[in-house]
XYZ file of C-alpha atoms in Angstrom:
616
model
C 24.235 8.337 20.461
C 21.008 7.066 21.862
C 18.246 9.445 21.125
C 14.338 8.833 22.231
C 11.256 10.419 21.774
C 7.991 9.594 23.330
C 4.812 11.149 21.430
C 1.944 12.803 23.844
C -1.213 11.359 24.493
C -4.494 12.495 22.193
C -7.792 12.223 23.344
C -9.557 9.061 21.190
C -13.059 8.207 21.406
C -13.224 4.949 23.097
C -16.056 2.198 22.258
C -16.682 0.466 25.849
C -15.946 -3.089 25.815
C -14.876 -2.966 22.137
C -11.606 -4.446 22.407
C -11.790 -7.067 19.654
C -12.131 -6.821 16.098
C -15.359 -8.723 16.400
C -17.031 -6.868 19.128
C -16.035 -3.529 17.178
C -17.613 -4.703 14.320
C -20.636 -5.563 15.711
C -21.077 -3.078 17.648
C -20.938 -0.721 14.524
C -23.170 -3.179 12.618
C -25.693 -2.804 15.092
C -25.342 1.156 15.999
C -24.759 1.991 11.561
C -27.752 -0.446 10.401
C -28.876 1.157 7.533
C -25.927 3.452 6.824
C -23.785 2.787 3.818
C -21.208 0.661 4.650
C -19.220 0.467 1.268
C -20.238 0.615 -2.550
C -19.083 -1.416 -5.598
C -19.615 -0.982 -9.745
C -21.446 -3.042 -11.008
C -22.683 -2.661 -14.981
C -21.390 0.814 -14.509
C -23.352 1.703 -11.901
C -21.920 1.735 -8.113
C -23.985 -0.067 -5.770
C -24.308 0.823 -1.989
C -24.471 -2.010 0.684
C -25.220 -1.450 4.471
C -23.899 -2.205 7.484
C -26.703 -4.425 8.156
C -26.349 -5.949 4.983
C -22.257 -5.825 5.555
C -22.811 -7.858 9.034
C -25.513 -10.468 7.713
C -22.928 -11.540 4.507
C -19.876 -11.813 7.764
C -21.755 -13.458 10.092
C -23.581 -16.569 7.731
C -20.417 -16.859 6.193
C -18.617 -17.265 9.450
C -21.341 -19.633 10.644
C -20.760 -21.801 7.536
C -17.126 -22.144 8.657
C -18.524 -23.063 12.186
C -21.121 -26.253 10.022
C -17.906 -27.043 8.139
C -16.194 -27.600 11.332
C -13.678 -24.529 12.065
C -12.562 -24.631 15.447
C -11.306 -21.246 17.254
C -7.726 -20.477 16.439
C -7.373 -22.426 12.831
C -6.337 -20.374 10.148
C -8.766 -19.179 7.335
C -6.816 -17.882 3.766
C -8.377 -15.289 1.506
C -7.058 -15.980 -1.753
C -8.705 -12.460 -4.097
C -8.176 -9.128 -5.446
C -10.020 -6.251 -3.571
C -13.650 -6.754 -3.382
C -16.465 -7.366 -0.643
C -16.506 -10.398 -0.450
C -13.175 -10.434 1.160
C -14.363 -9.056 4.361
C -16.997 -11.247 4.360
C -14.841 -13.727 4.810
C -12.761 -11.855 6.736
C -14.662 -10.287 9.289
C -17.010 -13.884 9.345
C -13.480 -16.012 10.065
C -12.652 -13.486 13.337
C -16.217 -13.473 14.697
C -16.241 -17.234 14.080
C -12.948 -17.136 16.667
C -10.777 -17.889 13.287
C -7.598 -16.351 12.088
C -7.750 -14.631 8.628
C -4.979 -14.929 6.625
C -4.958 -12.440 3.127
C -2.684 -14.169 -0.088
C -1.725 -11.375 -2.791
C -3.670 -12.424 -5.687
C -0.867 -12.072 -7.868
C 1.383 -14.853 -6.290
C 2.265 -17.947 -8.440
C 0.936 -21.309 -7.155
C 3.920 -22.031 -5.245
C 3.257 -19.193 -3.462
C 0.008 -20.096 -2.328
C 1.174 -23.572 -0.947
C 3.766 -22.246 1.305
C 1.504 -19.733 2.576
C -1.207 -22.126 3.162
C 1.325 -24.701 4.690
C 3.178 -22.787 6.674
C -0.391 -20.669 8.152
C -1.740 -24.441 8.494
C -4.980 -23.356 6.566
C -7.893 -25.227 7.432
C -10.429 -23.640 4.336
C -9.111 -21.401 1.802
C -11.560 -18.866 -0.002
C -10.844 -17.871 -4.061
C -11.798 -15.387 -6.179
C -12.392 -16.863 -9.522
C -11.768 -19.517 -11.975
C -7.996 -18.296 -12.147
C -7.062 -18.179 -8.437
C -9.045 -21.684 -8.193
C -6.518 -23.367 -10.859
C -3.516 -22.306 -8.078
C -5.433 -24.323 -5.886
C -6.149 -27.756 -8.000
C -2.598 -27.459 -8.979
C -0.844 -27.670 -5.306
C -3.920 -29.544 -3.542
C -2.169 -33.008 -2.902
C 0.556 -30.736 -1.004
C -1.852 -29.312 0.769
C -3.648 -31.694 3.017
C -4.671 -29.782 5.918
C -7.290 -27.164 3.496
C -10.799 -29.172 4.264
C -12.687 -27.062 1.705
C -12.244 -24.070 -1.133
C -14.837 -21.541 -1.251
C -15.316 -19.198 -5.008
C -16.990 -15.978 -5.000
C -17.166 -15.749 -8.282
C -18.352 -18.822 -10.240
C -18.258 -17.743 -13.901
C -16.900 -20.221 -15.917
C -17.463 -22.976 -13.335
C -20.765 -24.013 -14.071
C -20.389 -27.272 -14.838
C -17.450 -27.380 -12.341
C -17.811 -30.126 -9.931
C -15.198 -31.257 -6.692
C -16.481 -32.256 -3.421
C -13.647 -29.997 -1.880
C -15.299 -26.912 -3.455
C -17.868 -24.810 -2.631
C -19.859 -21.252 -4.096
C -19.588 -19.072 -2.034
C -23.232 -18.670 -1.779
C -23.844 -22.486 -0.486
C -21.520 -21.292 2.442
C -23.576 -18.188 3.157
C -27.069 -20.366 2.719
C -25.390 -23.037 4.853
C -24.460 -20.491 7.686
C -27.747 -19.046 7.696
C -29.548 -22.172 8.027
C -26.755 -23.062 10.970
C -28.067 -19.678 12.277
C -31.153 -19.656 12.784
C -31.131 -23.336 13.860
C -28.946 -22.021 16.733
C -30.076 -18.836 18.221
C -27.585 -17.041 20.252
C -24.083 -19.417 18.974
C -22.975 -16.393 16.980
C -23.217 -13.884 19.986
C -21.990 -16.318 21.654
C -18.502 -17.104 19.302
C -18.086 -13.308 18.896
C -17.800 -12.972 22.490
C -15.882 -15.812 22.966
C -13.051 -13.718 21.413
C -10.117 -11.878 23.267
C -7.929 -9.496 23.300
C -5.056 -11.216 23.512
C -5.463 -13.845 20.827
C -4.134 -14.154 17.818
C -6.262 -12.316 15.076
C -5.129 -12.415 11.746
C -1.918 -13.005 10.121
C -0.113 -10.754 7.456
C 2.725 -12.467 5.349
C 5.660 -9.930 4.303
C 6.389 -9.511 0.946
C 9.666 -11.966 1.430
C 12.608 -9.609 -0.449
C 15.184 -11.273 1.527
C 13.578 -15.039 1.723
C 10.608 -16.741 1.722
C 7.594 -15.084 3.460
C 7.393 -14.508 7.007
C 4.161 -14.722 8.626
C 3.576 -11.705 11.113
C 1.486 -12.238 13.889
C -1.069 -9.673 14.414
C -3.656 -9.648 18.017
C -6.896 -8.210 18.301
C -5.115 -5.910 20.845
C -2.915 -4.444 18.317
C -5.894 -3.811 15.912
C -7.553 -2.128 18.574
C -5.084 -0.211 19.906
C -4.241 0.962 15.850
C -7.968 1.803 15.281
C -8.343 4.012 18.161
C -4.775 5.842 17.708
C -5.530 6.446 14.464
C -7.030 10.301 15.001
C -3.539 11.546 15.208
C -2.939 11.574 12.656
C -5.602 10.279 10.183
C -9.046 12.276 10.461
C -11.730 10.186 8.785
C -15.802 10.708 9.570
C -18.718 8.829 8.397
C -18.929 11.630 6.087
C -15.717 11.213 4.669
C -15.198 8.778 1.081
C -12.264 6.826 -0.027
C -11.373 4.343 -2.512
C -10.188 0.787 -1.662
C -7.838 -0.588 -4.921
C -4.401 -2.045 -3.156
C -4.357 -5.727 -1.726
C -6.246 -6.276 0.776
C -3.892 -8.379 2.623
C -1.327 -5.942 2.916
C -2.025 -4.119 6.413
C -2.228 -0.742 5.136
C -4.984 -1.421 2.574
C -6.496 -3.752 5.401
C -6.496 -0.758 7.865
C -7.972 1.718 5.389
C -10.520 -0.167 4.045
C -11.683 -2.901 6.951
C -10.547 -1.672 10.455
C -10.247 2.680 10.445
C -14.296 2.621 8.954
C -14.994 0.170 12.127
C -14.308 3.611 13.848
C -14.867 6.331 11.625
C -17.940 4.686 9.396
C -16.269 6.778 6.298
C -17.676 4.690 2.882
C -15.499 2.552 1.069
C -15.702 2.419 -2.469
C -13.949 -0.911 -4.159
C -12.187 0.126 -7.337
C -12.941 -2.606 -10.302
C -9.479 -3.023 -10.838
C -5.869 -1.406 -9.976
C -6.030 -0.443 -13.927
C -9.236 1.163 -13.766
C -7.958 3.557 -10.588
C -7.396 6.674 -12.306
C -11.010 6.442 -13.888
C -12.627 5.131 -10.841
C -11.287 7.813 -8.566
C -12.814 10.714 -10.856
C -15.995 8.943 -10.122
C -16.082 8.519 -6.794
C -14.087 12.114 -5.917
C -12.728 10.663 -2.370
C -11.946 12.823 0.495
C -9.673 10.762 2.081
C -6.841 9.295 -0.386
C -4.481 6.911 0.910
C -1.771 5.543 -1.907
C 1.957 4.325 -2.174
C 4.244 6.360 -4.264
C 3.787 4.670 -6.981
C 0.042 5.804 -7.730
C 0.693 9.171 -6.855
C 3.533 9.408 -9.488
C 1.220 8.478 -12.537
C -0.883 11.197 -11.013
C 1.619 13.485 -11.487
C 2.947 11.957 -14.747
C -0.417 12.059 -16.025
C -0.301 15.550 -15.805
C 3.471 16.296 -16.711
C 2.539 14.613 -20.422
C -0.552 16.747 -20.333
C 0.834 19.937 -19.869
C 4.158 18.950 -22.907
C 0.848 18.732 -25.046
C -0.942 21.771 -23.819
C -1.222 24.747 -26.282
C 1.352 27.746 -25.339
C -1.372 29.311 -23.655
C -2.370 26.498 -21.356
C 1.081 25.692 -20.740
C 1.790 29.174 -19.349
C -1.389 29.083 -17.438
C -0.606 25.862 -15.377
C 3.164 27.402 -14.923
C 2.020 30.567 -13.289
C -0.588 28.941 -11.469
C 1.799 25.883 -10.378
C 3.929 28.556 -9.323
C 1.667 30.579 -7.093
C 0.774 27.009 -5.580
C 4.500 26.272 -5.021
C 5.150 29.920 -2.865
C 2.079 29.569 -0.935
C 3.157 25.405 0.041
C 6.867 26.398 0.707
C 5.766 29.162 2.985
C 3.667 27.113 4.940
C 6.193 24.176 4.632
C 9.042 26.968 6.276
C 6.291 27.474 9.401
C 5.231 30.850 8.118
C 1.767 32.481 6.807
C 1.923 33.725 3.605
C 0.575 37.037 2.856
C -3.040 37.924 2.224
C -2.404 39.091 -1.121
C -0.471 36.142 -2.087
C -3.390 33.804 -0.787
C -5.785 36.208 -2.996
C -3.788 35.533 -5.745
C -3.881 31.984 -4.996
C -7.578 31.745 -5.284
C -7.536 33.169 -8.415
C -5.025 30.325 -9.797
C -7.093 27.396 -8.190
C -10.692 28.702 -9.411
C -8.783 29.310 -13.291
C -6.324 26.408 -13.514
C -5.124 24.256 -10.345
C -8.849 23.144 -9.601
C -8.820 21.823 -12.983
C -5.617 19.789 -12.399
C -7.449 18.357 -9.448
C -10.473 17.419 -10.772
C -8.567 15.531 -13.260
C -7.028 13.115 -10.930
C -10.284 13.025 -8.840
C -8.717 14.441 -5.964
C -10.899 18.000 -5.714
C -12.568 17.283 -2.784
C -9.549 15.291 -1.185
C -9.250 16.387 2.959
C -6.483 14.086 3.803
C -4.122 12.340 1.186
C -1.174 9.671 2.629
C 1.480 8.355 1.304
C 3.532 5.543 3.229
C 4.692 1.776 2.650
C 7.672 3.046 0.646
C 9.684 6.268 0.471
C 8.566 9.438 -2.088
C 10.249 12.337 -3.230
C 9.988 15.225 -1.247
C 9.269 17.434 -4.482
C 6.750 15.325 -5.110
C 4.975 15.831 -1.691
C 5.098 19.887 -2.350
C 3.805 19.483 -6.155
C 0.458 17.872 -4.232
C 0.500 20.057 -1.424
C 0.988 23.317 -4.268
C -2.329 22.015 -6.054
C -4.124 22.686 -2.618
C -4.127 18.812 -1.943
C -2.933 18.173 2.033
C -0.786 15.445 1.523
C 1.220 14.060 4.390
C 3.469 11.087 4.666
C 2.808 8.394 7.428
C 5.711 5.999 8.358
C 5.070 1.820 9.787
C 5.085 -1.561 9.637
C 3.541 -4.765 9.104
C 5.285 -5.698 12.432
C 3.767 -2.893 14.320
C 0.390 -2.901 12.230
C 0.729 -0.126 10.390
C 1.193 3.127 11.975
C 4.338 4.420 13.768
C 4.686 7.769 13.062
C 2.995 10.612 10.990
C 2.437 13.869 10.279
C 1.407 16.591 13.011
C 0.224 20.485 11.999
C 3.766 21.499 10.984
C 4.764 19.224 7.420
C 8.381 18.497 7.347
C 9.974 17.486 3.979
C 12.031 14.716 4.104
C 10.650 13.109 7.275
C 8.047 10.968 8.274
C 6.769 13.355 10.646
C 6.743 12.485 14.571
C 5.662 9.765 16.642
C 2.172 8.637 17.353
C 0.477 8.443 20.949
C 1.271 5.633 22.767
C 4.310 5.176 20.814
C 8.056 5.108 21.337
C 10.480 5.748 18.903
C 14.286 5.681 19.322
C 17.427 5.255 17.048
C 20.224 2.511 18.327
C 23.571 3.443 18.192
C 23.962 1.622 14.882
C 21.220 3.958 13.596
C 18.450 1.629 13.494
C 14.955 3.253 14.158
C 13.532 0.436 16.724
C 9.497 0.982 17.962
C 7.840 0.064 21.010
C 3.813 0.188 22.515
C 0.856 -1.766 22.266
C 0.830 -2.291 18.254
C 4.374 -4.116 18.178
C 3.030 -7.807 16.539
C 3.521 -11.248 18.541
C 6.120 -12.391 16.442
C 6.088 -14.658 13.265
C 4.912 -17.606 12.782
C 6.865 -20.653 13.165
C 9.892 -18.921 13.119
C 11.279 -17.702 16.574
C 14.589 -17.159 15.508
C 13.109 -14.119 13.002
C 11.174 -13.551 16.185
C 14.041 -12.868 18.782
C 16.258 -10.820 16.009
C 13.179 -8.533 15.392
C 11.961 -8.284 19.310
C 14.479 -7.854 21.424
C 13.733 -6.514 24.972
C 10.134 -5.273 23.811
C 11.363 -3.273 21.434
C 10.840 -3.549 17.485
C 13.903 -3.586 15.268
C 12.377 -1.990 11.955
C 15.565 -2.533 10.002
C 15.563 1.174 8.737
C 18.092 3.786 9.534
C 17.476 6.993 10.665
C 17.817 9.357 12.810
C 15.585 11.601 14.992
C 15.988 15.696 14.574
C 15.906 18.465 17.661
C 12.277 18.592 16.868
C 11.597 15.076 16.999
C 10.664 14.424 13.975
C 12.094 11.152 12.141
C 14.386 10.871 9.137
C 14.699 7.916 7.492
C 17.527 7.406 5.376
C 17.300 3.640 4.132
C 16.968 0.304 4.906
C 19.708 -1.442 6.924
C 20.345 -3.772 4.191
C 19.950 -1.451 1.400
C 22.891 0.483 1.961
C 26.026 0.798 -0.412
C 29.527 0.940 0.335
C 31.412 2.018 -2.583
C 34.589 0.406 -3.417
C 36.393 3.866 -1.836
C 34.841 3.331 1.429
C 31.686 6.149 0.948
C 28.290 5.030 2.192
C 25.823 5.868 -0.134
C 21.915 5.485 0.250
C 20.128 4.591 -2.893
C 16.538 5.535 -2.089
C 16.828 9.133 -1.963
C 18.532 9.382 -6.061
C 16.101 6.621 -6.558
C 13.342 9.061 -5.653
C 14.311 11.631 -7.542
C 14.369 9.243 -11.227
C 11.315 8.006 -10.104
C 10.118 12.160 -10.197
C 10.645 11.830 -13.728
C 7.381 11.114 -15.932
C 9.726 8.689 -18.268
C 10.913 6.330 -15.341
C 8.663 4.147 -13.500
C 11.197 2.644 -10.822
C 15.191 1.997 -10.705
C 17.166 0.315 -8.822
C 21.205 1.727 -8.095
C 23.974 -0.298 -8.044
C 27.504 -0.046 -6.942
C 28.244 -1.700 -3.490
C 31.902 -2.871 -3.591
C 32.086 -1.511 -7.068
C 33.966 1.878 -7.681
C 31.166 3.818 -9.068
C 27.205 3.824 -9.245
C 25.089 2.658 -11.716
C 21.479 2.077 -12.171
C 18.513 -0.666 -13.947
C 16.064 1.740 -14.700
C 11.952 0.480 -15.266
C 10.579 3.273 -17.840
C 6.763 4.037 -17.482
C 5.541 2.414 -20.442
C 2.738 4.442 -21.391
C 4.482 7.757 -21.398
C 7.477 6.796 -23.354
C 5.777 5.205 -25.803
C 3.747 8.732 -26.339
C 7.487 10.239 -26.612
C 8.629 7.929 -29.094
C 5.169 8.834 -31.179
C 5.243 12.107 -31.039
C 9.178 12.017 -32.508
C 8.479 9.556 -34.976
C 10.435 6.805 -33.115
C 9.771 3.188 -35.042
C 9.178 0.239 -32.379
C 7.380 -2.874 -32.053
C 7.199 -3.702 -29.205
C 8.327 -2.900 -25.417
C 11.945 -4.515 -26.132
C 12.506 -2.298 -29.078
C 11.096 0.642 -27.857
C 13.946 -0.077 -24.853
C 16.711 -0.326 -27.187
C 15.840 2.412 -29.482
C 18.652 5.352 -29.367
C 16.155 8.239 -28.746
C 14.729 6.249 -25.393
C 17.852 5.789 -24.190
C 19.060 9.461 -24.443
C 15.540 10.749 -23.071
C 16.340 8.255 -19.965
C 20.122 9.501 -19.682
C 19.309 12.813 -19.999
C 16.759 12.638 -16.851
C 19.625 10.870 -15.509
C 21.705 13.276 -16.033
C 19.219 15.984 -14.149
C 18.643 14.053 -11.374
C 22.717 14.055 -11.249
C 22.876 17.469 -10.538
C 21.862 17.465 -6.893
C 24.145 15.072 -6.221
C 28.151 14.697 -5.202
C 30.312 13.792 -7.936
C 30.575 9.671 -5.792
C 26.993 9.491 -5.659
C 26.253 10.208 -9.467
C 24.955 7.535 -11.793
C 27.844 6.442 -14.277
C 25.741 4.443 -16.521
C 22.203 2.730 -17.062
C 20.795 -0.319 -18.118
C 16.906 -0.426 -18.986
C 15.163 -3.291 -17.634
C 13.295 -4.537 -21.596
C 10.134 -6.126 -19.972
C 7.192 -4.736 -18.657
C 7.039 -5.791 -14.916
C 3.444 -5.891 -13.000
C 3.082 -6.860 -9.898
C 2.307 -10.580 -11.087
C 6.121 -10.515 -11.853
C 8.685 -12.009 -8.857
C 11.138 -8.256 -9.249
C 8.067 -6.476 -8.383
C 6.551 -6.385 -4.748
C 2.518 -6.466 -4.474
C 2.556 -2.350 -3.805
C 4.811 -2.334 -7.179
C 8.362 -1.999 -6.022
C 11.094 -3.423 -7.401
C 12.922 -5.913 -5.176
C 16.262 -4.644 -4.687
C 17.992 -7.817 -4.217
C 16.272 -10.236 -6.640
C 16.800 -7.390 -9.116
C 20.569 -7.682 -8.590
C 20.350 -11.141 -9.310
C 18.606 -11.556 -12.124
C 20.138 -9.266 -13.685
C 23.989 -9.652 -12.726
C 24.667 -9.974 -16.277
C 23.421 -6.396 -16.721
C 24.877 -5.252 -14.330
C 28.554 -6.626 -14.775
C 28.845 -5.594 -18.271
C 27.820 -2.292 -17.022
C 31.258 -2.031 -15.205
C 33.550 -4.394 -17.711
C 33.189 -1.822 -20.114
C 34.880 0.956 -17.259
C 37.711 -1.764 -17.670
């Protein structure tokens, strides 16, 4: 069955003649000025910079590319972890007619020189000392990179290479290039249109190496000023930039939505230091993947197992209260005045508390999207008071496809957003159409034609679309188990639920072709470890602590919860724990800390088969 839904039209405040990235931004440079544009720590205090400051850094660095010889159209690589100067460089390589290109910091050197290869890089920017040793490593197989730019040159002071360059020679060298030609950078920003190619976004590569997506200034736009739908965001309005900047939904967050909205990014100091910095900075608009808002709630789940009796009763009544008032509104219906009193009373004594302690008090609008979450976990936020909603997209259609209207649905992604088409091919897949669908990828136009075919965009999910139109997504296409008995089982949702669990961090089920399931489960370090304390369990390290009997019946015994919800084919048999500590510097974990499914199943087939040779 062929089902399609087309979402109504919003009204959107429209910028005249804003219809590229640079023209937006300048724009807003010009009409902010002294407004804060964005703060950073530094020695423990945060620091404010303005939009005039914000557009000066952009445009002499963008001028320096211009001396150095960047012609419009080559390909500029940002090689850093989330800080300012990465839209220096990135909003200076588009107004200079470039094409920025973000690398995930954590990716090994061979990483970096297929990226910059197969983008054709012309000058590559680094963070530090460490992302600069990737460099000198693969620079004889990578002639086309003319020059390497470092923000930060600590430990480099005696560092010399005629191929490298402080950042703050390129800045001095674009403002000299500046004022020694009035009117070239009006003149390059304008120069830009909407149909070019603006910056490219390289998939995580689960299934292969890296494909380069190909994103236009039209489909920035268009994303930008669709946006309202579903998420509001003033100048008023505070969040807290912390996941890689070159993955498109930190890059829409943090360096397009504010190019409408003019709400105040605040750059965390590191993705360990989130939790502290986002008690500090108390956002009101929160956007995570599941896996930050899990510690959140983990964080709290170990808190309350060490609470006195008293405070442990206190956060279950008020938790409770929270949980009728969000499951009545979640059903469509108003709950009753006296229930909302009592409400108030459980937020002012406890669930205010809770709030404050994960900095998220004075959140408006929390999201949740480039991976799926447990529904349970969406109605614990939305119980504390907290209006989280899920948003659903793409790389491939930059970002936002679907989201969240009035009426929350559990289990859904919510409905689709202006402008945009969503239908469900008779094989299930959920395939997307409207202006934000990318160009294609890059060098590859066989990828190309198997994702676009007759304008629309093949996601690779399955789903399915309800009466209400609201989407369901079930899994990915390739993601899918068939048991050895024929049943089709989707992983992600009893994935989901273990991940619910304070103890488990990620997992991973098994069992296509095989006759029963099984899982690799990632425990959550930190909160085991307390477990294992607190019961006097001896380890020494991560391995042992993995091995040790105690850890392995807390993890079977969450299992074994988790089982309950489940038919008797889709329940985990057995479990293997994964005995290293995986980061997102590590190959089985993607840079917004998933495990990848299939290089999982690889690496550890050994695991895995003796798993089911001992069923033999």
């Amino acid at each position: 069955m062929n089902v399609h839904v087309r979402a109504d039209s919003i009204e959107r405040v429209e910028v005249e003649g804003c219809d590229t990235i640079p023209r937006l931004f300048w724009h807003q440079v010009r009409a902010r000025d002294a407004r804060v544009a964005f703060r950073e720590k530094h020695l423990g205090i945060w620091r404010a910079t303005t939009w005039r400051d914000y557009g000066e850094r952009a445009k002499w660095t963008g001028m320096g590319l211009v001396k150095l010889g960047l012609e419009r159209g080559e390909v500029v690589s940002i090689l850093a972890e989330t800080i300012p100067e990465w839209l220096y460089a990135d909003m200076g390589t588009m107004g200079a007619g470039g094409v920025a290109n973000g690398i995930y910091p954590t990716d090994a050197a061979k990483q970096v020189e297929y990226i910059l290869n197969d983008s054709r890089s012309r000058f590559l920017f680094v963070e530090n000392e460490e992302q600069l040793d990737k460099w000198l490593e693969i620079r004889e197989r990578c002639p086309l990179v003319r020059k390497v730019f470092v923000f930060d040159m600590e430990g480099l002071s005696e560092f010399r290479d005629p191929q490298v360059m402080p950042f703050d020679e390129v800045m001095a060298l674009g403002r000299e290039h500046d004022a020694a030609h009035p009117g070239l950078w009006e003149k390059l920003v304008e120069g830009s249109k909407p149909g070019e190619l603006a910056l490219l976004v390289y998939t995580s590569g689960t299934t292969g190496p890296p494909k380069g997506a190909m994103l236009s200034h039209r489909n920035v736009i268009f994303q930008i000023r669709n946006a309202d739908a579903f998420i509001p965001m003033s100048q008023d309005d505070e969040q807290l930039a912390f996941l890689p900047l070159c993955h498109v939904a930190e890059r829409t967050f943090t360096a397009f939505l504010p190019l409408r909205s003019g709400a105040v990014a605040n750059f965390a100091e590191s993705i360990e230091t989130v939790a502290e910095n986002v008690r500090e900075v108390a956002p009101t608009t929160f956007f995570a993947v599941p896996r930050i808002w899990e510690r959140f709630y983990s964080s709290i789940a170990i808190r309350m197992k060490e609470a006195t009796w008293t405070g442990r009763k206190a956060y279950q009544w008020a938790i409770g209260i929270g949980l009728r008032i969000a499951e009545a509104q979640l059903n469509g219906e108003r709950p009753p005045s006296w229930l909302m009193l009592l409400y108030r009373v459980a937020d002012f004594l406890v669930l205010d508390n809770v709030k404050r302690a994960i900095g998220m008090h004075r959140v408006r609008f929390a999201g949740t999207g480039a991976a799926p979450i447990a529904p349970d976990l969406i109605k614990w936020y939305r119980a504390l008071g907290i209006d989280m909603r899920e948003v659903y997209g793409q790389t491939e259609n930059c970002g936002l496809a679907t989201g969240m209207p009035d009426r929350i649905k559990l289990g859904t992604v919510g409905v689709a957003a202006p402008h945009t088409e969503v239908r469900v091919s008779p094989e299930g897949e959920i395939l997307l159409r409207g202006p934000h669908v990318f160009m294609g990828y890059l060098n590859q136009p066989e990828k190309t034609a198997e994702a676009l075919r007759e304008g629309w965009l093949h996601t690779g999910d399955v789903g399915f679309i309800d009466n209400e139109g609201y989407l369901r997504i079930t899994d990915r296409m390739k993601d899918i188990i068939i048991t050895a008995g024929g049943k089709n089982i989707t992983p992600s949702e009893i994935e989901n639920q273990l991940k619910f669990s304070p103890y488990i961090s990620d997992a991973v089920v098994v069992g296509d072709r095989r006759k029963f399931l099984t899982c690799l489960v990632m425990i959550d370090y930190d909160n085991v470890s307390k477990y294992a304390q607190d019961q006097n369990v001896p380890f020494t390290d991560f391995g042992s602590l993995c091995r040790s009997r105690e850890v392995q019946d807390l993890i079977w015994s969450e299992i074994e919860r988790v089982n309950e919800n489940f038919a008797k084919v889709e329940t985990i048999k057995k479990f293997r724990l994964i005995e290293q500590q995986l980061t997102a510097e590590d190959e089985e974990v993607t840079p917004t800390l998933k495990l990848k499914r299939k290089f999982v199943n690889e690496k550890y087939k050994g695991l895995i088969d003796g798993m089911y040779a001992e069923a033999v």
